[in-house]
Amino acid sequence: MLIRNLKKLLLGVAILPLMLQPASAHVVWFDYQNGEYNLLYGHPEEGPQPYSPAKLKEATAYDATKQIVPFTINQKQDGLSLTPDSNIAALTAFFDNGYYARISDNESRNISEAEISQYQNVSHNLKYTKALYDWSDTLAQPFKQPLEIIPLENPFAVQEGDNLEVQVYYQGQPLSDVTVEYLGQEVSKDNNGIFSVPIGSGGLQQIEASYGFLSDGNLRISYESSFTAQKISVFEPSALLGLGVVGLLALRKKKNLANI
């Protein structure tokens, strides 16, 4: 679903100033909190950073059958969040982080497309993310992102001490010449291009993948992708009814004690 009325949403929002920063290894990811799906940017192991909302170019919400679910975009102080109209099973997003010229080994400068020819080492940083909130044979299939991390098993069934096997696809085909990171550490792959991600005590965290190539002249196309799986607990009506019954029993017991 292309984001509609994004210009209206961003009207009056000041664009963040140009910054000197490393252009690589930043990813975007979704994090569910209090009914909102926050779109975050930065290094997951270090925490999110503010970003210009104009960099979000596309987002899509899906139900368990991969049907598109409408949603609302919420402007926040340091980014954006999404609120779907109904329960969802997955989210995807495309984030164009713009052009960066490498100034030194440790920093890059954000430049405009018109300035590309003025620098020797320029990258166009395109970032994708996929978040799952449920699991099925349908959701296990690729979502056709240019660079996408595919879990080869149910990520919600993986326990502490296990490994989650994933594979990275580029333009719909398995890709082995790709870097995969987890908690800031590079993950090794086997001879089939399958990566085994070790799950620690904190459960499954964000998995990152990066891949780049030279396009025209000094321009490098740099893809970053992330994958998250977050189980969301939703109270069913029967559960709420059960809580109500427990509350009534507790209240009755309290009254009986008061009468003793």
PDB file of C-alpha atoms in Angstrom:
ATOM      1  CA  MET A   1       0.000   0.000   0.000  1.00  0.00           C
ATOM      2  CA  LEU A   2       1.544   3.297  -1.028  1.00  0.00           C
ATOM      3  CA  ILE A   3       1.303   5.863   1.717  1.00  0.00           C
ATOM      4  CA  ARG A   4      -1.336   8.369   0.784  1.00  0.00           C
ATOM      5  CA  ASN A   5      -1.454  11.991   1.855  1.00  0.00           C
ATOM      6  CA  LEU A   6       2.086  11.806   3.189  1.00  0.00           C
ATOM      7  CA  LYS A   7       2.700  15.392   2.091  1.00  0.00           C
ATOM      8  CA  LYS A   8      -0.239  16.567   4.162  1.00  0.00           C
ATOM      9  CA  LEU A   9       0.989  14.564   7.122  1.00  0.00           C
ATOM     10  CA  LEU A  10       4.422  16.154   6.881  1.00  0.00           C
ATOM     11  CA  LEU A  11       3.218  19.703   6.302  1.00  0.00           C
ATOM     12  CA  GLY A  12       4.945  21.976   8.745  1.00  0.00           C
ATOM     13  CA  VAL A  13       7.400  19.306   9.845  1.00  0.00           C
ATOM     14  CA  ALA A  14      10.974  20.565   9.740  1.00  0.00           C
ATOM     15  CA  ILE A  15      13.336  18.322   7.831  1.00  0.00           C
ATOM     16  CA  LEU A  16      16.178  17.159  10.017  1.00  0.00           C
ATOM     17  CA  PRO A  17      19.470  18.943   9.285  1.00  0.00           C
ATOM     18  CA  LEU A  18      22.175  17.303   7.238  1.00  0.00           C
ATOM     19  CA  MET A  19      24.350  15.229   9.508  1.00  0.00           C
ATOM     20  CA  LEU A  20      27.743  13.654   9.376  1.00  0.00           C
ATOM     21  CA  GLN A  21      27.282   9.970  10.135  1.00  0.00           C
ATOM     22  CA  PRO A  22      28.246   6.484   9.026  1.00  0.00           C
ATOM     23  CA  ALA A  23      25.883   5.538   6.200  1.00  0.00           C
ATOM     24  CA  SER A  24      26.151   1.769   6.574  1.00  0.00           C
ATOM     25  CA  ALA A  25      24.619  -0.644   9.049  1.00  0.00           C
ATOM     26  CA  HIS A  26      21.627   1.559   9.838  1.00  0.00           C
ATOM     27  CA  VAL A  27      18.364  -0.328   9.408  1.00  0.00           C
ATOM     28  CA  VAL A  28      14.677   0.303   9.972  1.00  0.00           C
ATOM     29  CA  TRP A  29      12.414  -1.981  11.980  1.00  0.00           C
ATOM     30  CA  PHE A  30       8.974  -2.121  13.568  1.00  0.00           C
ATOM     31  CA  ASP A  31       8.377  -2.327  17.300  1.00  0.00           C
ATOM     32  CA  TYR A  32       4.886  -2.811  18.735  1.00  0.00           C
ATOM     33  CA  GLN A  33       4.026  -0.757  21.810  1.00  0.00           C
ATOM     34  CA  ASN A  34       0.594   0.074  23.269  1.00  0.00           C
ATOM     35  CA  GLY A  35      -1.430  -0.459  20.112  1.00  0.00           C
ATOM     36  CA  GLU A  36       1.045   1.280  17.795  1.00  0.00           C
ATOM     37  CA  TYR A  37       3.632  -0.179  15.448  1.00  0.00           C
ATOM     38  CA  ASN A  38       6.560   2.204  15.751  1.00  0.00           C
ATOM     39  CA  LEU A  39       8.886   2.473  12.766  1.00  0.00           C
ATOM     40  CA  LEU A  40      12.398   2.836  14.186  1.00  0.00           C
ATOM     41  CA  TYR A  41      15.724   3.679  12.552  1.00  0.00           C
ATOM     42  CA  GLY A  42      19.310   3.124  13.648  1.00  0.00           C
ATOM     43  CA  HIS A  43      21.356   0.275  15.085  1.00  0.00           C
ATOM     44  CA  PRO A  44      18.988  -2.110  16.948  1.00  0.00           C
ATOM     45  CA  GLU A  45      21.663  -3.141  19.455  1.00  0.00           C
ATOM     46  CA  GLU A  46      22.285   0.528  20.318  1.00  0.00           C
ATOM     47  CA  GLY A  47      18.756   1.900  20.131  1.00  0.00           C
ATOM     48  CA  PRO A  48      16.798   4.039  17.652  1.00  0.00           C
ATOM     49  CA  GLN A  49      17.706   7.472  16.304  1.00  0.00           C
ATOM     50  CA  PRO A  50      15.483  10.333  15.081  1.00  0.00           C
ATOM     51  CA  TYR A  51      14.801  10.484  11.349  1.00  0.00           C
ATOM     52  CA  SER A  52      12.940  12.557   8.785  1.00  0.00           C
ATOM     53  CA  PRO A  53       9.465  11.031   8.223  1.00  0.00           C
ATOM     54  CA  ALA A  54       9.749  11.963   4.521  1.00  0.00           C
ATOM     55  CA  LYS A  55      12.184   9.043   4.105  1.00  0.00           C
ATOM     56  CA  LEU A  56       9.374   6.515   4.512  1.00  0.00           C
ATOM     57  CA  LYS A  57       8.177   5.839   0.968  1.00  0.00           C
ATOM     58  CA  GLU A  58       5.950   2.798   1.312  1.00  0.00           C
ATOM     59  CA  ALA A  59       4.350   0.627   3.984  1.00  0.00           C
ATOM     60  CA  THR A  60       1.944  -2.297   3.854  1.00  0.00           C
ATOM     61  CA  ALA A  61      -0.025  -4.124   6.540  1.00  0.00           C
ATOM     62  CA  TYR A  62      -1.297  -7.683   6.017  1.00  0.00           C
ATOM     63  CA  ASP A  63      -3.670 -10.076   7.696  1.00  0.00           C
ATOM     64  CA  ALA A  64      -2.921 -13.805   8.132  1.00  0.00           C
ATOM     65  CA  THR A  65      -3.916 -14.538   4.512  1.00  0.00           C
ATOM     66  CA  LYS A  66      -1.705 -11.720   3.167  1.00  0.00           C
ATOM     67  CA  GLN A  67      -4.655  -9.504   2.375  1.00  0.00           C
ATOM     68  CA  ILE A  68      -3.905  -5.794   2.761  1.00  0.00           C
ATOM     69  CA  VAL A  69      -5.207  -4.104   5.899  1.00  0.00           C
ATOM     70  CA  PRO A  70      -5.792  -0.302   5.984  1.00  0.00           C
ATOM     71  CA  PHE A  71      -3.897   1.705   8.580  1.00  0.00           C
ATOM     72  CA  THR A  72      -3.321   5.209   9.913  1.00  0.00           C
ATOM     73  CA  ILE A  73       0.084   6.917   9.965  1.00  0.00           C
ATOM     74  CA  ASN A  74       0.889   8.781  13.165  1.00  0.00           C
ATOM     75  CA  GLN A  75       3.392  11.642  13.307  1.00  0.00           C
ATOM     76  CA  LYS A  76       5.636  11.387  16.382  1.00  0.00           C
ATOM     77  CA  GLN A  77       8.374  13.587  17.769  1.00  0.00           C
ATOM     78  CA  ASP A  78      11.209  11.486  16.341  1.00  0.00           C
ATOM     79  CA  GLY A  79       9.548   9.455  13.578  1.00  0.00           C
ATOM     80  CA  LEU A  80       6.356   7.636  12.639  1.00  0.00           C
ATOM     81  CA  SER A  81       4.086   4.866  13.836  1.00  0.00           C
ATOM     82  CA  LEU A  82       1.269   2.883  12.219  1.00  0.00           C
ATOM     83  CA  THR A  83      -2.125   1.998  13.676  1.00  0.00           C
ATOM     84  CA  PRO A  84      -3.976  -0.689  11.634  1.00  0.00           C
ATOM     85  CA  ASP A  85      -7.750  -0.664  11.349  1.00  0.00           C
ATOM     86  CA  SER A  86      -7.894  -4.332  12.421  1.00  0.00           C
ATOM     87  CA  ASN A  87      -5.649  -7.179  13.560  1.00  0.00           C
ATOM     88  CA  ILE A  88      -2.595  -7.725  11.378  1.00  0.00           C
ATOM     89  CA  ALA A  89      -0.137 -10.574  10.883  1.00  0.00           C
ATOM     90  CA  ALA A  90       2.692  -8.753   9.094  1.00  0.00           C
ATOM     91  CA  LEU A  91       4.108  -5.353   8.186  1.00  0.00           C
ATOM     92  CA  THR A  92       6.572  -4.296   5.509  1.00  0.00           C
ATOM     93  CA  ALA A  93       8.129  -0.913   4.754  1.00  0.00           C
ATOM     94  CA  PHE A  94      10.505   0.811   2.335  1.00  0.00           C
ATOM     95  CA  PHE A  95      12.698   3.640   3.626  1.00  0.00           C
ATOM     96  CA  ASP A  96      14.844   5.728   1.242  1.00  0.00           C
ATOM     97  CA  ASN A  97      17.732   7.064   3.286  1.00  0.00           C
ATOM     98  CA  GLY A  98      19.080   9.124   0.409  1.00  0.00           C
ATOM     99  CA  TYR A  99      22.597   9.638  -0.933  1.00  0.00           C
ATOM    100  CA  TYR A 100      25.745   9.624   1.184  1.00  0.00           C
ATOM    101  CA  ALA A 101      29.274  10.581   0.185  1.00  0.00           C
ATOM    102  CA  ARG A 102      32.061   8.825   2.056  1.00  0.00           C
ATOM    103  CA  ILE A 103      34.242  11.478   3.717  1.00  0.00           C
ATOM    104  CA  SER A 104      36.463   9.171   5.757  1.00  0.00           C
ATOM    105  CA  ASP A 105      36.498   5.619   7.101  1.00  0.00           C
ATOM    106  CA  ASN A 106      34.233   6.667   9.971  1.00  0.00           C
ATOM    107  CA  GLU A 107      31.808   9.182   8.535  1.00  0.00           C
ATOM    108  CA  SER A 108      29.717  10.081   5.502  1.00  0.00           C
ATOM    109  CA  ARG A 109      27.882  13.210   4.410  1.00  0.00           C
ATOM    110  CA  ASN A 110      24.240  13.299   3.355  1.00  0.00           C
ATOM    111  CA  ILE A 111      24.121  14.908  -0.108  1.00  0.00           C
ATOM    112  CA  SER A 112      21.522  15.613  -2.782  1.00  0.00           C
ATOM    113  CA  GLU A 113      21.243  13.646  -6.011  1.00  0.00           C
ATOM    114  CA  ALA A 114      22.569  16.679  -7.899  1.00  0.00           C
ATOM    115  CA  GLU A 115      25.819  16.581  -5.881  1.00  0.00           C
ATOM    116  CA  ILE A 116      26.746  12.972  -6.724  1.00  0.00           C
ATOM    117  CA  SER A 117      29.275  13.937  -9.402  1.00  0.00           C
ATOM    118  CA  GLN A 118      31.206  16.071  -6.909  1.00  0.00           C
ATOM    119  CA  TYR A 119      32.295  13.050  -4.840  1.00  0.00           C
ATOM    120  CA  GLN A 120      34.280   9.900  -5.536  1.00  0.00           C
ATOM    121  CA  ASN A 121      32.488   7.463  -3.245  1.00  0.00           C
ATOM    122  CA  VAL A 122      28.695   7.815  -3.084  1.00  0.00           C
ATOM    123  CA  SER A 123      26.038   5.337  -1.997  1.00  0.00           C
ATOM    124  CA  HIS A 124      22.275   5.356  -2.364  1.00  0.00           C
ATOM    125  CA  ASN A 125      20.950   3.703   0.786  1.00  0.00           C
ATOM    126  CA  LEU A 126      17.687   1.794   0.428  1.00  0.00           C
ATOM    127  CA  LYS A 127      16.260   0.142   3.529  1.00  0.00           C
ATOM    128  CA  TYR A 128      13.550  -2.486   3.835  1.00  0.00           C
ATOM    129  CA  THR A 129      11.968  -4.175   6.806  1.00  0.00           C
ATOM    130  CA  LYS A 130       9.549  -7.024   7.461  1.00  0.00           C
ATOM    131  CA  ALA A 131       7.845  -7.808  10.754  1.00  0.00           C
ATOM    132  CA  LEU A 132       5.771 -10.890  11.503  1.00  0.00           C
ATOM    133  CA  TYR A 133       3.175 -11.072  14.267  1.00  0.00           C
ATOM    134  CA  ASP A 134       1.814 -14.503  13.337  1.00  0.00           C
ATOM    135  CA  TRP A 135       2.987 -17.574  11.427  1.00  0.00           C
ATOM    136  CA  SER A 136       1.456 -19.665   8.649  1.00  0.00           C
ATOM    137  CA  ASP A 137       2.473 -21.314   5.381  1.00  0.00           C
ATOM    138  CA  THR A 138       1.339 -18.146   3.599  1.00  0.00           C
ATOM    139  CA  LEU A 139       3.371 -15.813   5.787  1.00  0.00           C
ATOM    140  CA  ALA A 140       6.400 -18.080   5.394  1.00  0.00           C
ATOM    141  CA  GLN A 141       6.569 -17.190   1.690  1.00  0.00           C
ATOM    142  CA  PRO A 142       8.577 -14.180   0.442  1.00  0.00           C
ATOM    143  CA  PHE A 143       6.917 -10.764   0.408  1.00  0.00           C
ATOM    144  CA  LYS A 144       8.825  -9.819  -2.791  1.00  0.00           C
ATOM    145  CA  GLN A 145      11.031  -7.173  -1.234  1.00  0.00           C
ATOM    146  CA  PRO A 146      14.248  -6.452  -3.218  1.00  0.00           C
ATOM    147  CA  LEU A 147      16.364  -7.665  -0.278  1.00  0.00           C
ATOM    148  CA  GLU A 148      14.478  -9.891   2.147  1.00  0.00           C
ATOM    149  CA  ILE A 149      15.305 -12.144   5.086  1.00  0.00           C
ATOM    150  CA  ILE A 150      13.307 -15.382   4.941  1.00  0.00           C
ATOM    151  CA  PRO A 151      12.923 -17.501   8.113  1.00  0.00           C
ATOM    152  CA  LEU A 152      13.066 -21.194   7.233  1.00  0.00           C
ATOM    153  CA  GLU A 153      11.080 -22.211  10.313  1.00  0.00           C
ATOM    154  CA  ASN A 154       8.509 -20.750  12.673  1.00  0.00           C
ATOM    155  CA  PRO A 155      10.370 -17.934  14.484  1.00  0.00           C
ATOM    156  CA  PHE A 156       7.841 -17.969  17.327  1.00  0.00           C
ATOM    157  CA  ALA A 157       8.691 -21.586  18.162  1.00  0.00           C
ATOM    158  CA  VAL A 158      12.410 -20.948  18.602  1.00  0.00           C
ATOM    159  CA  GLN A 159      13.535 -21.156  22.235  1.00  0.00           C
ATOM    160  CA  GLU A 160      16.507 -19.795  24.127  1.00  0.00           C
ATOM    161  CA  GLY A 161      19.624 -21.736  23.149  1.00  0.00           C
ATOM    162  CA  ASP A 162      18.238 -22.674  19.720  1.00  0.00           C
ATOM    163  CA  ASN A 163      19.286 -21.349  16.320  1.00  0.00           C
ATOM    164  CA  LEU A 164      16.860 -19.802  13.853  1.00  0.00           C
ATOM    165  CA  GLU A 165      17.788 -20.655  10.272  1.00  0.00           C
ATOM    166  CA  VAL A 166      17.232 -17.884   7.732  1.00  0.00           C
ATOM    167  CA  GLN A 167      18.050 -17.281   4.088  1.00  0.00           C
ATOM    168  CA  VAL A 168      18.398 -13.962   2.271  1.00  0.00           C
ATOM    169  CA  TYR A 169      16.724 -13.314  -1.072  1.00  0.00           C
ATOM    170  CA  TYR A 170      17.665 -10.623  -3.583  1.00  0.00           C
ATOM    171  CA  GLN A 171      15.132  -9.874  -6.325  1.00  0.00           C
ATOM    172  CA  GLY A 172      13.339 -13.137  -5.551  1.00  0.00           C
ATOM    173  CA  GLN A 173      16.387 -15.406  -5.660  1.00  0.00           C
ATOM    174  CA  PRO A 174      18.529 -16.845  -2.817  1.00  0.00           C
ATOM    175  CA  LEU A 175      21.662 -14.750  -2.230  1.00  0.00           C
ATOM    176  CA  SER A 176      24.771 -16.068  -0.486  1.00  0.00           C
ATOM    177  CA  ASP A 177      27.105 -13.098  -1.059  1.00  0.00           C
ATOM    178  CA  VAL A 178      25.417 -11.057   1.649  1.00  0.00           C
ATOM    179  CA  THR A 179      26.280  -9.922   5.168  1.00  0.00           C
ATOM    180  CA  VAL A 180      23.937 -10.948   7.986  1.00  0.00           C
ATOM    181  CA  GLU A 181      24.268  -9.457  11.475  1.00  0.00           C
ATOM    182  CA  TYR A 182      22.610 -10.194  14.782  1.00  0.00           C
ATOM    183  CA  LEU A 183      23.082  -8.056  17.894  1.00  0.00           C
ATOM    184  CA  GLY A 184      25.956  -6.289  16.169  1.00  0.00           C
ATOM    185  CA  GLN A 185      27.812  -9.503  15.298  1.00  0.00           C
ATOM    186  CA  GLU A 186      28.203 -11.036  11.846  1.00  0.00           C
ATOM    187  CA  VAL A 187      26.482 -14.422  11.429  1.00  0.00           C
ATOM    188  CA  SER A 188      28.239 -17.202   9.519  1.00  0.00           C
ATOM    189  CA  LYS A 189      26.550 -19.251   6.797  1.00  0.00           C
ATOM    190  CA  ASP A 190      26.785 -22.852   5.623  1.00  0.00           C
ATOM    191  CA  ASN A 191      27.599 -24.113   2.142  1.00  0.00           C
ATOM    192  CA  ASN A 192      23.969 -23.658   1.091  1.00  0.00           C
ATOM    193  CA  GLY A 193      23.888 -19.980   2.033  1.00  0.00           C
ATOM    194  CA  ILE A 194      21.772 -20.591   5.145  1.00  0.00           C
ATOM    195  CA  PHE A 195      22.482 -18.492   8.229  1.00  0.00           C
ATOM    196  CA  SER A 196      21.972 -19.857  11.765  1.00  0.00           C
ATOM    197  CA  VAL A 197      21.029 -17.089  14.187  1.00  0.00           C
ATOM    198  CA  PRO A 198      21.693 -17.952  17.869  1.00  0.00           C
ATOM    199  CA  ILE A 199      18.806 -17.081  20.181  1.00  0.00           C
ATOM    200  CA  GLY A 200      19.791 -15.857  23.643  1.00  0.00           C
ATOM    201  CA  SER A 201      17.926 -15.183  26.869  1.00  0.00           C
ATOM    202  CA  GLY A 202      16.207 -12.090  25.486  1.00  0.00           C
ATOM    203  CA  GLY A 203      14.439 -14.052  22.757  1.00  0.00           C
ATOM    204  CA  LEU A 204      14.568 -13.301  19.043  1.00  0.00           C
ATOM    205  CA  GLN A 205      15.875  -9.812  18.277  1.00  0.00           C
ATOM    206  CA  GLN A 206      16.204  -7.912  14.990  1.00  0.00           C
ATOM    207  CA  ILE A 207      18.116  -9.722  12.223  1.00  0.00           C
ATOM    208  CA  GLU A 208      19.913  -7.502   9.693  1.00  0.00           C
ATOM    209  CA  ALA A 209      21.170  -8.114   6.160  1.00  0.00           C
ATOM    210  CA  SER A 210      23.190  -5.844   3.856  1.00  0.00           C
ATOM    211  CA  TYR A 211      24.143  -6.101   0.205  1.00  0.00           C
ATOM    212  CA  GLY A 212      25.565  -3.559  -2.239  1.00  0.00           C
ATOM    213  CA  PHE A 213      27.002  -3.189  -5.717  1.00  0.00           C
ATOM    214  CA  LEU A 214      28.354  -0.470  -8.005  1.00  0.00           C
ATOM    215  CA  SER A 215      25.773   0.922 -10.401  1.00  0.00           C
ATOM    216  CA  ASP A 216      26.836   3.845 -12.614  1.00  0.00           C
ATOM    217  CA  GLY A 217      30.279   5.398 -12.215  1.00  0.00           C
ATOM    218  CA  ASN A 218      30.953   6.119  -8.558  1.00  0.00           C
ATOM    219  CA  LEU A 219      27.427   5.342  -7.340  1.00  0.00           C
ATOM    220  CA  ARG A 220      26.975   2.316  -5.097  1.00  0.00           C
ATOM    221  CA  ILE A 221      23.491   0.908  -4.479  1.00  0.00           C
ATOM    222  CA  SER A 222      23.343  -0.210  -0.871  1.00  0.00           C
ATOM    223  CA  TYR A 223      20.495  -2.364   0.425  1.00  0.00           C
ATOM    224  CA  GLU A 224      19.813  -2.968   4.099  1.00  0.00           C
ATOM    225  CA  SER A 225      17.019  -5.227   5.286  1.00  0.00           C
ATOM    226  CA  SER A 226      15.750  -6.282   8.694  1.00  0.00           C
ATOM    227  CA  PHE A 227      13.455  -8.986  10.016  1.00  0.00           C
ATOM    228  CA  THR A 228      11.580  -9.098  13.312  1.00  0.00           C
ATOM    229  CA  ALA A 229       9.016 -11.484  14.791  1.00  0.00           C
ATOM    230  CA  GLN A 230       7.007 -10.207  17.740  1.00  0.00           C
ATOM    231  CA  LYS A 231       4.171 -12.083  19.387  1.00  0.00           C
ATOM    232  CA  ILE A 232       1.402  -9.773  20.515  1.00  0.00           C
ATOM    233  CA  SER A 233      -0.925 -10.849  23.305  1.00  0.00           C
ATOM    234  CA  VAL A 234      -4.549  -9.868  22.724  1.00  0.00           C
ATOM    235  CA  PHE A 235      -7.236 -10.444  25.344  1.00  0.00           C
ATOM    236  CA  GLU A 236     -10.102 -12.447  23.914  1.00  0.00           C
ATOM    237  CA  PRO A 237     -13.666 -11.656  25.106  1.00  0.00           C
ATOM    238  CA  SER A 238     -13.745 -14.992  26.931  1.00  0.00           C
ATOM    239  CA  ALA A 239     -10.567 -14.041  28.779  1.00  0.00           C
ATOM    240  CA  LEU A 240     -12.036 -10.680  29.771  1.00  0.00           C
ATOM    241  CA  LEU A 241     -15.186 -12.455  30.953  1.00  0.00           C
ATOM    242  CA  GLY A 242     -13.023 -14.790  33.010  1.00  0.00           C
ATOM    243  CA  LEU A 243     -11.316 -11.822  34.649  1.00  0.00           C
ATOM    244  CA  GLY A 244     -14.728 -10.359  35.420  1.00  0.00           C
ATOM    245  CA  VAL A 245     -15.839 -13.576  37.124  1.00  0.00           C
ATOM    246  CA  VAL A 246     -12.649 -13.675  39.184  1.00  0.00           C
ATOM    247  CA  GLY A 247     -13.226 -10.069  40.205  1.00  0.00           C
ATOM    248  CA  LEU A 248     -16.803 -10.769  41.296  1.00  0.00           C
ATOM    249  CA  LEU A 249     -15.717 -13.796  43.329  1.00  0.00           C
ATOM    250  CA  ALA A 250     -13.019 -11.746  45.027  1.00  0.00           C
ATOM    251  CA  LEU A 251     -15.511  -8.990  45.834  1.00  0.00           C
ATOM    252  CA  ARG A 252     -18.008 -11.510  47.273  1.00  0.00           C
ATOM    253  CA  LYS A 253     -15.270 -13.082  49.395  1.00  0.00           C
ATOM    254  CA  LYS A 254     -14.272  -9.661  50.697  1.00  0.00           C
ATOM    255  CA  LYS A 255     -17.872  -8.880  51.683  1.00  0.00           C
ATOM    256  CA  ASN A 256     -18.250 -12.254  53.458  1.00  0.00           C
ATOM    257  CA  LEU A 257     -15.078 -11.599  55.432  1.00  0.00           C
ATOM    258  CA  ALA A 258     -16.362  -8.185  56.392  1.00  0.00           C
ATOM    259  CA  ASN A 259     -19.507  -9.782  57.802  1.00  0.00           C
ATOM    260  CA  ILE A 260     -17.618 -12.234  60.027  1.00  0.00           C
TER     261      ILE A 260
END
